[in-house]
CSV table of C-alpha atoms in Angstrom, one decimal:
chain,number,residue,atom,x,y,z
A,117,UNK,CA,-47.7,3.3,30.8
A,118,UNK,CA,-44.4,1.5,31.0
A,119,UNK,CA,-42.6,1.9,34.3
A,120,UNK,CA,-39.3,0.5,33.0
A,121,UNK,CA,-37.1,3.4,32.4
A,122,UNK,CA,-34.7,3.6,29.6
A,123,UNK,CA,-31.1,3.9,30.7
A,124,UNK,CA,-29.2,6.9,29.5
A,125,UNK,CA,-27.5,6.4,26.2
A,126,UNK,CA,-23.8,5.5,26.4
A,127,UNK,CA,-21.3,6.1,23.7
A,128,UNK,CA,-19.7,3.1,22.1
A,129,UNK,CA,-17.1,5.4,20.5
A,130,UNK,CA,-16.1,6.8,23.9
A,131,UNK,CA,-16.4,3.5,25.8
A,132,UNK,CA,-12.6,3.3,25.4
A,133,UNK,CA,-11.4,6.9,25.7
A,134,UNK,CA,-9.3,8.4,23.0
A,135,UNK,CA,-5.6,8.9,23.7
A,136,UNK,CA,-3.9,12.2,24.3
A,137,UNK,CA,-3.3,14.2,21.1
A,138,UNK,CA,0.5,13.5,21.1
A,139,UNK,CA,-0.2,9.8,21.3
A,140,UNK,CA,-2.6,10.0,18.4
A,141,UNK,CA,-0.2,12.1,16.3
A,142,UNK,CA,2.6,9.6,16.9
A,143,UNK,CA,0.4,6.7,16.0
A,144,UNK,CA,-0.8,8.3,12.8
A,145,UNK,CA,2.8,9.3,11.8
A,146,UNK,CA,3.7,5.6,12.3
A,147,UNK,CA,0.8,4.5,10.2
A,148,UNK,CA,1.7,6.9,7.4
A,149,UNK,CA,5.3,5.6,7.6
A,150,UNK,CA,4.1,2.0,7.0
A,151,UNK,CA,1.6,2.6,4.3
A,152,UNK,CA,0.9,4.8,1.3
A,153,UNK,CA,-2.3,5.2,-0.8
A,154,UNK,CA,-2.9,5.1,-4.5
A,155,UNK,CA,-3.2,8.8,-5.0
A,156,UNK,CA,0.1,9.6,-3.4
A,157,UNK,CA,1.8,6.8,-5.2
A,158,UNK,CA,0.3,7.8,-8.6
A,159,UNK,CA,1.5,11.4,-8.0
A,160,UNK,CA,5.0,10.2,-7.3
A,161,UNK,CA,5.0,7.9,-10.3
A,162,UNK,CA,3.7,10.7,-12.6
A,163,UNK,CA,6.5,12.9,-11.2
A,164,UNK,CA,9.1,10.2,-11.8
A,165,UNK,CA,10.3,10.1,-8.2
A,166,UNK,CA,13.4,8.0,-8.7
A,167,UNK,CA,13.9,6.9,-5.1
A,168,UNK,CA,10.7,4.8,-5.2
A,169,UNK,CA,10.4,1.3,-6.7
A,170,UNK,CA,7.0,-0.3,-6.9
A,171,UNK,CA,6.9,-4.1,-6.5
A,172,UNK,CA,4.0,-6.2,-7.7
A,173,UNK,CA,4.1,-9.1,-5.3
A,174,UNK,CA,1.5,-11.2,-7.2
A,175,UNK,CA,2.3,-14.0,-9.5
A,176,UNK,CA,4.0,-13.2,-12.8
A,177,UNK,CA,0.8,-14.2,-14.8
A,178,UNK,CA,-1.2,-11.6,-12.8
A,179,UNK,CA,1.5,-9.0,-13.4
A,180,UNK,CA,1.4,-9.7,-17.2
A,181,UNK,CA,-2.4,-9.3,-17.2
A,182,UNK,CA,-2.3,-5.9,-15.6
A,183,UNK,CA,-0.1,-4.0,-13.2
A,184,UNK,CA,0.6,-0.5,-11.9
A,185,UNK,CA,2.6,1.4,-14.5
A,186,UNK,CA,6.3,1.4,-13.5
A,187,UNK,CA,6.0,-1.6,-11.2
A,188,UNK,CA,8.4,-4.5,-11.4
A,189,UNK,CA,7.3,-8.1,-10.9
A,190,UNK,CA,8.8,-9.8,-7.8
A,191,UNK,CA,6.3,-12.3,-6.5
A,192,UNK,CA,6.6,-12.6,-2.7
A,193,UNK,CA,6.8,-16.4,-3.0
A,194,UNK,CA,10.0,-16.0,-5.0
A,195,UNK,CA,11.7,-13.5,-2.6
A,196,UNK,CA,14.9,-14.9,-1.3
A,197,UNK,CA,18.4,-13.6,-0.5
A,198,UNK,CA,19.3,-14.3,-4.1
A,199,UNK,CA,16.4,-12.5,-5.7
A,200,UNK,CA,16.6,-9.6,-3.3
A,201,UNK,CA,20.4,-9.2,-4.0
A,202,UNK,CA,19.6,-7.4,-7.2
A,203,UNK,CA,17.7,-4.6,-5.5
A,204,UNK,CA,19.3,-1.3,-4.7
A,205,UNK,CA,19.6,-0.5,-1.0
A,206,UNK,CA,19.2,3.3,-1.5
A,207,UNK,CA,15.5,3.1,-2.6
A,208,UNK,CA,12.1,2.9,-0.9
A,209,UNK,CA,10.1,0.0,-2.1
A,210,UNK,CA,6.3,0.0,-2.2
A,211,UNK,CA,4.7,-3.4,-2.3
A,212,UNK,CA,1.2,-4.2,-3.6
A,213,UNK,CA,-1.0,-7.2,-4.4
A,214,UNK,CA,-4.6,-7.6,-5.4
A,215,UNK,CA,-6.2,-5.8,-2.5
A,216,UNK,CA,-7.4,-6.1,1.0
A,217,UNK,CA,-8.3,-9.7,0.6
A,218,UNK,CA,-4.8,-10.6,-0.4
A,219,UNK,CA,-1.7,-10.6,1.9
A,220,UNK,CA,0.9,-10.9,-0.8
A,221,UNK,CA,2.0,-7.3,-0.2
A,222,UNK,CA,2.2,-7.8,3.5
A,223,UNK,CA,4.4,-10.9,2.9
A,224,UNK,CA,6.6,-8.9,0.4
A,225,UNK,CA,6.9,-6.0,2.8
A,226,UNK,CA,7.9,-8.3,5.7
A,227,UNK,CA,10.5,-10.1,3.6
A,228,UNK,CA,12.0,-6.9,2.3
A,229,UNK,CA,12.1,-5.2,5.7
A,230,UNK,CA,13.6,-8.4,7.3
A,231,UNK,CA,16.3,-8.2,4.6
A,232,UNK,CA,17.1,-4.6,5.6
A,233,UNK,CA,15.2,-2.7,2.8
A,234,UNK,CA,13.1,0.4,3.4
A,235,UNK,CA,9.6,-0.4,2.4
A,236,UNK,CA,6.0,0.7,2.5
A,237,UNK,CA,2.8,-1.2,1.7
A,238,UNK,CA,0.2,0.2,-0.7
A,239,UNK,CA,-3.2,0.4,0.9
A,240,UNK,CA,-5.9,-1.5,-1.0
A,241,UNK,CA,-3.5,-2.8,-3.7
A,242,UNK,CA,-4.5,-3.0,-7.3
A,243,UNK,CA,-8.2,-3.0,-6.4
A,244,UNK,CA,-8.0,0.5,-4.9
A,245,UNK,CA,-5.6,1.6,-7.7
A,246,UNK,CA,-8.3,0.8,-10.2
A,247,UNK,CA,-11.1,2.1,-8.0
A,248,UNK,CA,-9.4,5.4,-7.9
A,249,UNK,CA,-9.3,5.5,-11.7
A,250,UNK,CA,-5.6,5.0,-12.3
A,251,UNK,CA,-4.5,3.2,-15.5
A,252,UNK,CA,-2.9,-0.2,-15.8
A,253,UNK,CA,0.0,-1.4,-17.8
A,254,UNK,CA,0.1,-5.0,-19.2
A,255,UNK,CA,2.7,-7.3,-20.5
A,256,UNK,CA,6.3,-7.9,-19.4
A,257,UNK,CA,7.4,-4.3,-19.4
A,258,UNK,CA,6.9,-2.1,-16.4
A,259,UNK,CA,5.5,0.8,-18.4
A,260,UNK,CA,5.4,4.4,-16.9
A,261,UNK,CA,3.1,6.9,-15.4
A,262,UNK,CA,5.7,9.7,-15.9
A,263,UNK,CA,4.1,13.0,-16.9
A,264,UNK,CA,0.6,11.5,-16.8
A,265,UNK,CA,-2.2,13.8,-16.1
A,266,UNK,CA,-4.0,12.5,-13.0
A,267,UNK,CA,-7.4,13.3,-11.6
A,268,UNK,CA,-7.5,15.2,-8.4
A,269,UNK,CA,-7.6,13.3,-5.1
A,270,UNK,CA,-11.0,13.4,-3.5
A,271,UNK,CA,-9.6,13.4,0.1
């Protein structure tokens, strides 16, 4: 018989206690203010929400090969006061790149916000867009998702 006793189990989850509900609610509201997901964006694009502009922050060659329908190409490396001057100030911009392994959308979001634009970042970028079964457009034209029939969100 082993005389070494096993210490009681401790929770790794609760090692750092969760915040009060009001703090959690504020943090989640802030998170939703900074990001959107592909299902919500696809719904808004299908409904032709005119206040949103989707920006593909990847290279122009990547945009031509396949992009979110309705997105415009504005690579983050080309963002400057001059290139941003053509953008309307009364829109909400949603930036995306390849996915979680790419920070192009983060750079684009930072550059737009620093220039005074209202902006969100798309979670998971083009990778999550495709994973969720949404179509792509290709070539130089933005394309459109207006009036598209979308699959139901699984969340």
